[in-house]
Amino acid sequence: NPNTDLSSYPLLSTSMGHYIVFLVENGSLPDITESNRVLYSSQRHVIIEMTEDINSNHKHLLTVVSQLCGTERMHSLLTGTLGHEKKTDNQNMRRIKVSPGYQITLTLINPDPSIMDVQWNIQEATQSMLLPFLQNEGISKIGNFTISSQIFYYTDVHLKPLYSKNHKSYVVKANELPAMISSVEAKLGSHVSQWPSLNFIVYVPKPSEYPLYIIQNKGQESPVTAFLVQQWGGVIFYNPSTPHNSSHVDVVMEDVMVIVVKQLKLLMGFQQDENIEYCVNNQYCVPKWEVDHILLERAVESVFIATSSLISLTNLLDDVRNMVIS
């Protein structure tokens, strides 16, 4: 059954660096994209649907195995000279730096509490959705995570939404978003932890700018009302499912947490590839084969940092020969 997660079979248990590839007959995976013909497990397994073309099968198998083993990712990290250099560079730039732990801060912004009573059940949402994800065996290997939350009132985010007749909504251009980050960053309290901070902001627009969307500079509306900031966090424009007919707004935390987890995974280094289809289609899923790639990348990054530090220290000693290091 292609819709069954292969991890449920104990005999298929694998360790880091060991992967299992299943080859099945053509037509065995009816629910996947015809051009893809691949299903990835949440573990270290992959199912490949074969065709009658032997040469095509061979090329497809090599591509999938390379993907599963992270060959292209590691080559990019070490050399930075792949054919998809721009895409890969963006992924490496987006990924959070190596640290023993990270401080996650969830912030709700109510720009005008005099006309809006915004409520969010952040404690229950954290316990039922965010913590189980962070306590996953794979995620816990990436680092320790602490979580805090806060609410800001009367905070000017320095955005000037304009009404778009084409979109029938208020919009801000993507190139205006850095101004929002700059306006709130000083208030976020990054001093509360010795670990790097990851900030996730939920902004509820005023009734006078509802609904609020992000459009690209060319005028195309973003498919989601959220954006990611490399190595920093993300921002969500929360538009209630119904217009602000009353002053009370209840934030649907399931909608928010799905986006927060997606942004967290991107910051950790998980891939965003629409061509990859999983046996278990769940945003909270943590594929072990991807965790393997991330841990290897972090190990390489740590070695590089240590080597660079030692080289710098050696050069300093060459320049200042009478320096004593104990």
C-alpha positions as a Python dict, from the first residue, in 0.01 Angstrom:
ca = {
    (1, 'N'): (0, 0, 0),
    (2, 'P'): (180, 321, -112),
    (3, 'N'): (-16, 530, 136),
    (4, 'T'): (131, 339, 431),
    (5, 'D'): (438, 480, 601),
    (6, 'L'): (710, 217, 567),
    (7, 'S'): (845, 305, 910),
    (8, 'S'): (565, 95, 1061),
    (9, 'Y'): (757, -218, 960),
    (10, 'P'): (1028, -288, 1224),
    (11, 'L'): (1231, -506, 985),
    (12, 'L'): (1287, -200, 769),
    (13, 'S'): (1459, -6, 1046),
    (14, 'T'): (1779, 162, 928),
    (15, 'S'): (2056, 372, 1079),
    (16, 'M'): (2219, 690, 954),
    (17, 'G'): (2394, 632, 623),
    (18, 'H'): (2189, 324, 537),
    (19, 'Y'): (1895, 356, 299),
    (20, 'I'): (1645, 114, 141),
    (21, 'V'): (1510, 157, -212),
    (22, 'F'): (1200, -34, -322),
    (23, 'L'): (1140, -87, -695),
    (24, 'V'): (777, -151, -789),
    (25, 'E'): (597, -217, -1115),
    (26, 'N'): (455, 56, -1335),
    (27, 'G'): (111, 162, -1211),
    (28, 'S'): (171, 57, -850),
    (29, 'L'): (166, 418, -727),
    (30, 'P'): (-157, 558, -872),
    (31, 'D'): (-184, 857, -638),
    (32, 'I'): (143, 1031, -724),
    (33, 'T'): (246, 1266, -1002),
    (34, 'E'): (295, 1078, -1327),
    (35, 'S'): (626, 1251, -1404),
    (36, 'N'): (760, 1189, -1053),
    (37, 'R'): (699, 816, -986),
    (38, 'V'): (867, 836, -643),
    (39, 'L'): (740, 820, -284),
    (40, 'Y'): (968, 906, 8),
    (41, 'S'): (922, 760, 354),
    (42, 'S'): (953, 952, 679),
    (43, 'Q'): (1237, 712, 758),
    (44, 'R'): (1522, 621, 521),
    (45, 'H'): (1322, 445, 253),
    (46, 'V'): (1200, 535, -93),
    (47, 'I'): (961, 365, -339),
    (48, 'I'): (1037, 405, -711),
    (49, 'E'): (787, 310, -978),
    (50, 'M'): (968, 157, -1275),
    (51, 'T'): (879, 184, -1645),
    (52, 'E'): (952, -33, -1947),
    (53, 'D'): (1238, 197, -2050),
    (54, 'I'): (1553, 52, -1888),
    (55, 'N'): (1767, 359, -1962),
    (56, 'S'): (1507, 589, -1812),
    (57, 'N'): (1484, 368, -1503),
    (58, 'H'): (1862, 376, -1459),
    (59, 'K'): (1883, 756, -1478),
    (60, 'H'): (1582, 796, -1250),
    (61, 'L'): (1730, 556, -994),
    (62, 'L'): (2061, 744, -986),
    (63, 'T'): (1879, 1076, -938),
    (64, 'V'): (1666, 945, -652),
    (65, 'V'): (1957, 775, -474),
    (66, 'S'): (2160, 1096, -502),
    (67, 'Q'): (1866, 1286, -352),
    (68, 'L'): (1824, 1034, -71),
    (69, 'C'): (2194, 1038, 18),
    (70, 'G'): (2223, 1417, -3),
    (71, 'T'): (2507, 1404, -257),
    (72, 'E'): (2410, 1728, -429),
    (73, 'R'): (2357, 1915, -102),
    (74, 'M'): (2697, 1819, 33),
    (75, 'H'): (2872, 1899, -293),
    (76, 'S'): (2707, 2241, -291),
    (77, 'L'): (2805, 2305, 69),
    (78, 'L'): (3167, 2213, 5),
    (79, 'T'): (3216, 2376, -334),
    (80, 'G'): (2926, 2612, -403),
    (81, 'T'): (2960, 2540, -773),
    (82, 'L'): (2655, 2339, -872),
    (83, 'G'): (2431, 2397, -1168),
    (84, 'H'): (2155, 2507, -927),
    (85, 'E'): (2396, 2734, -745),
    (86, 'K'): (2155, 3019, -681),
    (87, 'K'): (1889, 2794, -530),
    (88, 'T'): (2137, 2605, -318),
    (89, 'D'): (2315, 2918, -199),
    (90, 'N'): (1980, 3056, -82),
    (91, 'Q'): (1918, 2737, 112),
    (92, 'N'): (2256, 2755, 284),
    (93, 'M'): (2209, 3125, 362),
    (94, 'R'): (1863, 3059, 503),
    (95, 'R'): (1976, 2783, 739),
    (96, 'I'): (2037, 2881, 1103),
    (97, 'K'): (2395, 2870, 1225),
    (98, 'V'): (2521, 2585, 1441),
    (99, 'S'): (2439, 2632, 1809),
    (100, 'P'): (2371, 2401, 2107),
    (101, 'G'): (2025, 2557, 2135),
    (102, 'Y'): (1782, 2818, 2010),
    (103, 'Q'): (1531, 3052, 2170),
    (104, 'I'): (1194, 3056, 1989),
    (105, 'T'): (984, 3365, 2056),
    (106, 'L'): (624, 3380, 1935),
    (107, 'T'): (487, 3734, 1920),
    (108, 'L'): (131, 3849, 1859),
    (109, 'I'): (95, 4208, 1739),
    (110, 'N'): (-235, 4388, 1797),
    (111, 'P'): (-184, 4729, 1635),
    (112, 'D'): (-493, 4886, 1791),
    (113, 'P'): (-642, 4715, 2101),
    (114, 'S'): (-888, 5003, 2140),
    (115, 'I'): (-1090, 4859, 1851),
    (116, 'M'): (-972, 4496, 1846),
    (117, 'D'): (-975, 4235, 2122),
    (118, 'V'): (-741, 3967, 1984),
    (119, 'Q'): (-710, 3637, 2171),
    (120, 'W'): (-476, 3346, 2102),
    (121, 'N'): (-446, 3025, 2300),
    (122, 'I'): (-70, 3009, 2265),
    (123, 'Q'): (-10, 2783, 2565),
    (124, 'E'): (-237, 2504, 2444),
    (125, 'A'): (-113, 2538, 2085),
    (126, 'T'): (249, 2516, 2199),
    (127, 'Q'): (183, 2206, 2409),
    (128, 'S'): (-25, 2022, 2150),
    (129, 'M'): (144, 2121, 1822),
    (130, 'L'): (483, 2292, 1853),
    (131, 'L'): (638, 2095, 2140),
    (132, 'P'): (566, 1750, 1989),
    (133, 'F'): (743, 1864, 1673),
    (134, 'L'): (1045, 2001, 1861),
    (135, 'Q'): (1064, 1689, 2081),
    (136, 'N'): (1085, 1463, 1778),
    (137, 'E'): (1395, 1245, 1791),
    (138, 'G'): (1536, 1399, 1474),
    (139, 'I'): (1471, 1762, 1571),
    (140, 'S'): (1620, 1713, 1919),
    (141, 'K'): (1948, 1614, 1752),
    (142, 'I'): (1963, 1952, 1578),
    (143, 'G'): (1954, 2147, 1905),
    (144, 'N'): (1771, 2229, 2226),
    (145, 'F'): (1477, 2465, 2191),
    (146, 'T'): (1314, 2692, 2448),
    (147, 'I'): (987, 2871, 2376),
    (148, 'S'): (847, 3202, 2498),
    (149, 'S'): (555, 3417, 2385),
    (150, 'Q'): (450, 3779, 2415),
    (151, 'I'): (189, 4028, 2292),
    (152, 'F'): (265, 4376, 2158),
    (153, 'Y'): (3, 4650, 2158),
    (154, 'Y'): (1, 4978, 1967),
    (155, 'T'): (307, 4871, 1769),
    (156, 'D'): (372, 5063, 1450),
    (157, 'V'): (503, 4815, 1192),
    (158, 'H'): (571, 5089, 935),
    (159, 'L'): (361, 4930, 661),
    (160, 'K'): (137, 5130, 429),
    (161, 'P'): (-102, 4883, 267),
    (162, 'L'): (-279, 4994, -50),
    (163, 'Y'): (-612, 4862, -171),
    (164, 'S'): (-586, 4654, -487),
    (165, 'K'): (-895, 4625, -705),
    (166, 'N'): (-742, 4327, -883),
    (167, 'H'): (-694, 4133, -560),
    (168, 'K'): (-993, 4287, -380),
    (169, 'S'): (-779, 4326, -73),
    (170, 'Y'): (-511, 4541, 85),
    (171, 'V'): (-160, 4456, -23),
    (172, 'V'): (200, 4534, 62),
    (173, 'K'): (491, 4470, -172),
    (174, 'A'): (759, 4223, -76),
    (175, 'N'): (1030, 4488, -88),
    (176, 'E'): (849, 4684, 185),
    (177, 'L'): (866, 4398, 438),
    (178, 'P'): (1220, 4466, 571),
    (179, 'A'): (1088, 4793, 715),
    (180, 'M'): (847, 4592, 928),
    (181, 'I'): (1127, 4373, 1065),
    (182, 'S'): (1340, 4676, 1148),
    (183, 'S'): (1054, 4844, 1335),
    (184, 'V'): (981, 4551, 1568),
    (185, 'E'): (1321, 4382, 1600),
    (186, 'A'): (1444, 4610, 1880),
    (187, 'K'): (1138, 4523, 2091),
    (188, 'L'): (1153, 4147, 2057),
    (189, 'G'): (1382, 4084, 2355),
    (190, 'S'): (1665, 3886, 2201),
    (191, 'H'): (1858, 3940, 2526),
    (192, 'V'): (1646, 3687, 2716),
    (193, 'S'): (1865, 3393, 2609),
    (194, 'Q'): (2230, 3319, 2546),
    (195, 'W'): (2122, 3116, 2244),
    (196, 'P'): (2034, 3257, 1901),
    (197, 'S'): (1677, 3381, 1875),
    (198, 'L'): (1419, 3266, 1623),
    (199, 'N'): (1129, 3510, 1603),
    (200, 'F'): (784, 3432, 1469),
    (201, 'I'): (542, 3723, 1449),
    (202, 'V'): (166, 3698, 1407),
    (203, 'Y'): (29, 4032, 1290),
    (204, 'V'): (-347, 4091, 1295),
    (205, 'P'): (-433, 4372, 1052),
    (206, 'K'): (-662, 4655, 1149),
    (207, 'P'): (-1020, 4647, 1016),
    (208, 'S'): (-923, 4936, 789),
    (209, 'E'): (-660, 4718, 615),
    (210, 'Y'): (-838, 4383, 610),
    (211, 'P'): (-770, 4145, 440),
    (212, 'L'): (-395, 4200, 405),
    (213, 'Y'): (-176, 4013, 157),
    (214, 'I'): (179, 4016, 28),
    (215, 'I'): (242, 4063, -341),
    (216, 'Q'): (567, 4024, -526),
    (217, 'N'): (716, 4334, -682),
    (218, 'K'): (583, 4225, -1021),
    (219, 'G'): (229, 4233, -885),
    (220, 'Q'): (163, 3863, -828),
    (221, 'E'): (-3, 3783, -498),
    (222, 'S'): (189, 3549, -270),
    (223, 'P'): (10, 3216, -221),
    (224, 'V'): (37, 3259, 158),
    (225, 'T'): (15, 3558, 386),
    (226, 'A'): (356, 3492, 538),
    (227, 'F'): (722, 3550, 465),
    (228, 'L'): (1049, 3404, 588),
    (229, 'V'): (1354, 3599, 707),
    (230, 'Q'): (1684, 3414, 666),
    (231, 'Q'): (1837, 3295, 996),
    (232, 'W'): (1590, 3514, 1185),
    (233, 'G'): (1236, 3377, 1174),
    (234, 'G'): (914, 3461, 998),
    (235, 'V'): (605, 3681, 989),
    (236, 'I'): (241, 3582, 942),
    (237, 'F'): (-37, 3822, 843),
    (238, 'Y'): (-337, 3667, 1015),
    (239, 'N'): (-661, 3747, 834),
    (240, 'P'): (-962, 3613, 1029),
    (241, 'S'): (-1186, 3381, 831),
    (242, 'T'): (-1466, 3635, 868),
    (243, 'P'): (-1434, 4015, 838),
    (244, 'H'): (-1391, 4227, 1148),
    (245, 'N'): (-1767, 4263, 1205),
    (246, 'S'): (-1703, 4265, 1578),
    (247, 'S'): (-1419, 4382, 1795),
    (248, 'H'): (-1335, 4027, 1905),
    (249, 'V'): (-1086, 3813, 1710),
    (250, 'D'): (-998, 3455, 1802),
    (251, 'V'): (-680, 3338, 1631),
    (252, 'V'): (-713, 2985, 1494),
    (253, 'M'): (-389, 2842, 1625),
    (254, 'E'): (-389, 2539, 1395),
    (255, 'D'): (-356, 2774, 1096),
    (256, 'V'): (-74, 2966, 1263),
    (257, 'M'): (125, 2666, 1388),
    (258, 'V'): (128, 2494, 1050),
    (259, 'I'): (304, 2798, 904),
    (260, 'V'): (539, 2836, 1203),
    (261, 'V'): (649, 2472, 1175),
    (262, 'K'): (697, 2506, 799),
    (263, 'Q'): (915, 2814, 850),
    (264, 'L'): (1107, 2642, 1131),
    (265, 'K'): (1185, 2346, 906),
    (266, 'L'): (1315, 2576, 633),
    (267, 'L'): (1536, 2757, 884),
    (268, 'M'): (1671, 2424, 1010),
    (269, 'G'): (1764, 2321, 658),
    (270, 'F'): (1480, 2097, 547),
    (271, 'Q'): (1418, 2113, 175),
    (272, 'Q'): (1131, 2292, 6),
    (273, 'D'): (1090, 2081, -305),
    (274, 'E'): (740, 2042, -445),
    (275, 'N'): (859, 1747, -655),
    (276, 'I'): (920, 1537, -344),
    (277, 'E'): (611, 1338, -244),
    (278, 'Y'): (587, 1160, 91),
    (279, 'C'): (402, 848, 201),
    (280, 'V'): (280, 1052, 495),
    (281, 'N'): (173, 1398, 380),
    (282, 'N'): (205, 1583, 710),
    (283, 'Q'): (371, 1919, 769),
    (284, 'Y'): (485, 1796, 1113),
    (285, 'C'): (658, 1494, 960),
    (286, 'V'): (1036, 1483, 1015),
    (287, 'P'): (1201, 1255, 754),
    (288, 'K'): (1506, 1086, 906),
    (289, 'W'): (1695, 1094, 577),
    (290, 'E'): (1666, 1474, 573),
    (291, 'V'): (1778, 1494, 937),
    (292, 'D'): (2086, 1293, 833),
    (293, 'H'): (2168, 1559, 571),
    (294, 'I'): (2122, 1845, 817),
    (295, 'L'): (2340, 1683, 1085),
    (296, 'L'): (2614, 1620, 828),
    (297, 'E'): (2594, 1980, 706),
    (298, 'R'): (2618, 2109, 1063),
    (299, 'A'): (2920, 1885, 1127),
    (300, 'V'): (3093, 2023, 817),
    (301, 'E'): (3006, 2377, 922),
    (302, 'S'): (3147, 2318, 1272),
    (303, 'V'): (3471, 2179, 1130),
    (304, 'F'): (3499, 2479, 897),
    (305, 'I'): (3445, 2726, 1184),
    (306, 'A'): (3700, 2549, 1404),
    (307, 'T'): (3954, 2534, 1121),
    (308, 'S'): (3906, 2902, 1037),
    (309, 'S'): (3952, 2997, 1402),
    (310, 'L'): (4275, 2798, 1431),
    (311, 'I'): (4411, 2948, 1108),
    (312, 'S'): (4330, 3299, 1230),
    (313, 'L'): (4501, 3228, 1563),
    (314, 'T'): (4806, 3090, 1383),
    (315, 'N'): (4830, 3399, 1164),
    (316, 'L'): (4799, 3621, 1469),
    (317, 'L'): (5083, 3436, 1644),
    (318, 'D'): (5300, 3475, 1335),
    (319, 'D'): (5240, 3851, 1343),
    (320, 'V'): (5280, 3892, 1721),
    (321, 'R'): (5554, 3648, 1816),
    (322, 'N'): (5588, 3756, 2178),
    (323, 'M'): (5223, 3675, 2257),
    (324, 'V'): (5176, 3403, 2520),
    (325, 'I'): (4870, 3177, 2504),
    (326, 'S'): (4796, 2961, 2807),
}
